[in-house]
PDB file of C-alpha atoms in Angstrom:
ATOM      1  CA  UNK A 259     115.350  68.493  78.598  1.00  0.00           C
ATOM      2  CA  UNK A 260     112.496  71.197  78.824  1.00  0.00           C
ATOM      3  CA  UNK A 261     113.005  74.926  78.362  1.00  0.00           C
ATOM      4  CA  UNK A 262     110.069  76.110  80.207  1.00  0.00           C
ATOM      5  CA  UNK A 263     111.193  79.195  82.267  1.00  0.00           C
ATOM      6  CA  UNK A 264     107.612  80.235  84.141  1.00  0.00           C
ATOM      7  CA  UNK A 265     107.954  81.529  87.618  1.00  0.00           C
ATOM      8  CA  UNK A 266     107.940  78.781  90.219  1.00  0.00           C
ATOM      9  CA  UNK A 267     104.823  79.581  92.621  1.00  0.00           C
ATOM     10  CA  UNK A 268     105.812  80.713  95.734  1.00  0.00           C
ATOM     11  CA  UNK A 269     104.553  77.569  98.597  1.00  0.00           C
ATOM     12  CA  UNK A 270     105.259  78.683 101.903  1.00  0.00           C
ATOM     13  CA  UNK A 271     102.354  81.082 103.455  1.00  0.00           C
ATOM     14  CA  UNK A 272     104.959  83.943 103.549  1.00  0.00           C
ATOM     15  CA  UNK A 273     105.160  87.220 105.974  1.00  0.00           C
ATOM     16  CA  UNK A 274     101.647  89.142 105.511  1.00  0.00           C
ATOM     17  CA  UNK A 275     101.506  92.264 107.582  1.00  0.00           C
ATOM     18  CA  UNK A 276      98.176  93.428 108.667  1.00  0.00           C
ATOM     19  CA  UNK A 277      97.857  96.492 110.269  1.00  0.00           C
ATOM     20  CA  UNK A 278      96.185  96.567 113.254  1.00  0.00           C
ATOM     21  CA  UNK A 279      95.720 100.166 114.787  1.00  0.00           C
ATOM     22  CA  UNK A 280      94.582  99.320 118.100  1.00  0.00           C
ATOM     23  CA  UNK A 281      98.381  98.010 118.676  1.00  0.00           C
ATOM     24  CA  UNK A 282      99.645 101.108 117.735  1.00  0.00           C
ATOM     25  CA  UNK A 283      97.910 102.950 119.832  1.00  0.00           C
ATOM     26  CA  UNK A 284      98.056 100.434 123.034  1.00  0.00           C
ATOM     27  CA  UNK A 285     101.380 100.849 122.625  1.00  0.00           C
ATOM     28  CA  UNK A 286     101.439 104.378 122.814  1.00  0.00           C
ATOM     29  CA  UNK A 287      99.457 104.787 125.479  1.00  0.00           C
ATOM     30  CA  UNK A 288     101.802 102.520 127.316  1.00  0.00           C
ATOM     31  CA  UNK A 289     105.020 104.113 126.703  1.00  0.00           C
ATOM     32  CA  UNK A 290     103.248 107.847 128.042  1.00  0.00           C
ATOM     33  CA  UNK A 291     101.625 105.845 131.022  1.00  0.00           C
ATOM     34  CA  UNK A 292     105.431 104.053 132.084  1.00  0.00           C
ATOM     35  CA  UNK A 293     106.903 107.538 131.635  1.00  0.00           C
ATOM     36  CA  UNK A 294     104.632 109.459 133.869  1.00  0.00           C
ATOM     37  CA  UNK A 295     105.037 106.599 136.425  1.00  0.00           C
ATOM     38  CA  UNK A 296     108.608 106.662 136.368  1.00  0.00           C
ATOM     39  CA  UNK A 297     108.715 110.824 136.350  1.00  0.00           C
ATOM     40  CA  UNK A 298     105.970 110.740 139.182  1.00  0.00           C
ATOM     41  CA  UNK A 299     108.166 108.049 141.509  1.00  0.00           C
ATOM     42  CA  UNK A 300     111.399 109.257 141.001  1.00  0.00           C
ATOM     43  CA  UNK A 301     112.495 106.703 138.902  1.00  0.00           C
ATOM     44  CA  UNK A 302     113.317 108.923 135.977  1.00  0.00           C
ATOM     45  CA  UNK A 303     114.419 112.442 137.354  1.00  0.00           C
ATOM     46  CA  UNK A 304     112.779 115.881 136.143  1.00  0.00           C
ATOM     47  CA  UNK A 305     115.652 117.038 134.744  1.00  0.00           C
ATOM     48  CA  UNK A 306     115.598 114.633 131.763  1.00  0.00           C
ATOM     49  CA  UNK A 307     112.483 114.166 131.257  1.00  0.00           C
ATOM     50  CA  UNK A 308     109.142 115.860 133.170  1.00  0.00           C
ATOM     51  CA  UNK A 309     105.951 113.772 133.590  1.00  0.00           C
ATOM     52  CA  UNK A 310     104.083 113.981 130.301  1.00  0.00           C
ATOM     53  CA  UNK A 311     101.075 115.628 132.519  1.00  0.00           C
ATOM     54  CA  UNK A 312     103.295 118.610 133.512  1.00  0.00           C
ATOM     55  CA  UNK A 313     104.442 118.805 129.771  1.00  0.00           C
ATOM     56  CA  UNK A 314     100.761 119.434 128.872  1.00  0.00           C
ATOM     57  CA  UNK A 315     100.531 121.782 131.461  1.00  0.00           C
ATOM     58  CA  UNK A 316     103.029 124.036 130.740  1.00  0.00           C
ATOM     59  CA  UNK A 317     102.093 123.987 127.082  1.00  0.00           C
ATOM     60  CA  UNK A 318      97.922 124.475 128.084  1.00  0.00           C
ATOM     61  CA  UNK A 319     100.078 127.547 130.500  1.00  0.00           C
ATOM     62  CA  UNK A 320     102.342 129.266 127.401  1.00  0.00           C
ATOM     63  CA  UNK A 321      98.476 128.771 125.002  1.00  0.00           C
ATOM     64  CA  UNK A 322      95.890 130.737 127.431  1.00  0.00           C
ATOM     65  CA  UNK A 323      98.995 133.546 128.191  1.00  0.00           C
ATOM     66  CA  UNK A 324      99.517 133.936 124.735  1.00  0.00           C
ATOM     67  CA  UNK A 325     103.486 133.138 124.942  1.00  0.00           C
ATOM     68  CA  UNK A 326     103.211 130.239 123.208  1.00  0.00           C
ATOM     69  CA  UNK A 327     104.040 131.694 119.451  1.00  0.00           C
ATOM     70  CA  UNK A 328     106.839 133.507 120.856  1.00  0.00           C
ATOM     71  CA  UNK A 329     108.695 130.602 122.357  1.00  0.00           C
ATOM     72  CA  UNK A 330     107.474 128.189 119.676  1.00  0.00           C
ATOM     73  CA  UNK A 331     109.115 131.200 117.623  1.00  0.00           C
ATOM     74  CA  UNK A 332     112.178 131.101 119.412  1.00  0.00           C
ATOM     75  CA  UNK A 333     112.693 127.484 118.912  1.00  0.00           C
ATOM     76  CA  UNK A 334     112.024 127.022 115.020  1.00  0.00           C
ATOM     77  CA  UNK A 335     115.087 129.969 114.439  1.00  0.00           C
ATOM     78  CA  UNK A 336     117.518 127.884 116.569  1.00  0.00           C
ATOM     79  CA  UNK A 337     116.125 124.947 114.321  1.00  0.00           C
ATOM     80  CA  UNK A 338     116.622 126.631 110.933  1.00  0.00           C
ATOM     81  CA  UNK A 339     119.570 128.258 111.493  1.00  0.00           C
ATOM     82  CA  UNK A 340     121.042 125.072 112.977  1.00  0.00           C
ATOM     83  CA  UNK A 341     119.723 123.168 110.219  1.00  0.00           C
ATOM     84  CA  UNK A 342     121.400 125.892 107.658  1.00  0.00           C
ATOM     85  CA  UNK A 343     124.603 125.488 109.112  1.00  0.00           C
ATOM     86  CA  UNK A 344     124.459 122.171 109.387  1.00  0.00           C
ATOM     87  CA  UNK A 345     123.726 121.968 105.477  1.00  0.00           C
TER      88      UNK A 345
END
């Protein structure tokens, strides 16, 4: 009886991800373009969640009157004091 312990080779061809950045980003641009379809037709109501177009709006709106840093602001205290308490 042999005592030859070397690694067996592996024979099947195995799981080899590949990245492939163009699905990544088709898949992105999917998701924004069935969310602004659904905000735009009523299917998902502006109230939970606005059509990414008038998201970029408002945010090109708060940038060129200069109230952007003060919301922005606003938000990251409720975020670290949330996250403090939270801790």
């Amino acid at each position: 009886m042999s005592t030859d312990w070397s690694p067996v080779r592996f024979r099947a061809g195995g799981f080899e991800p590949r990245v492939v950045a163009a699905i990544g980003a088709t898949s992105f641009l999917v998701v924004i373009a069935a969310l602004e379809l659904g905000a735009r037709t009523g299917v998902i109501g502006a109230l939970m969640f606005p059509a990414p177009s008038a998201i970029g709006a408002a945010l090109a709106d708060l940038a060129t009157s200069g109230q952007l840093a003060r919301h922005l602001g606003a938000s990251l205290r409720r975020l670290a004091l949330g996250w403090s308490l939270g801790t």
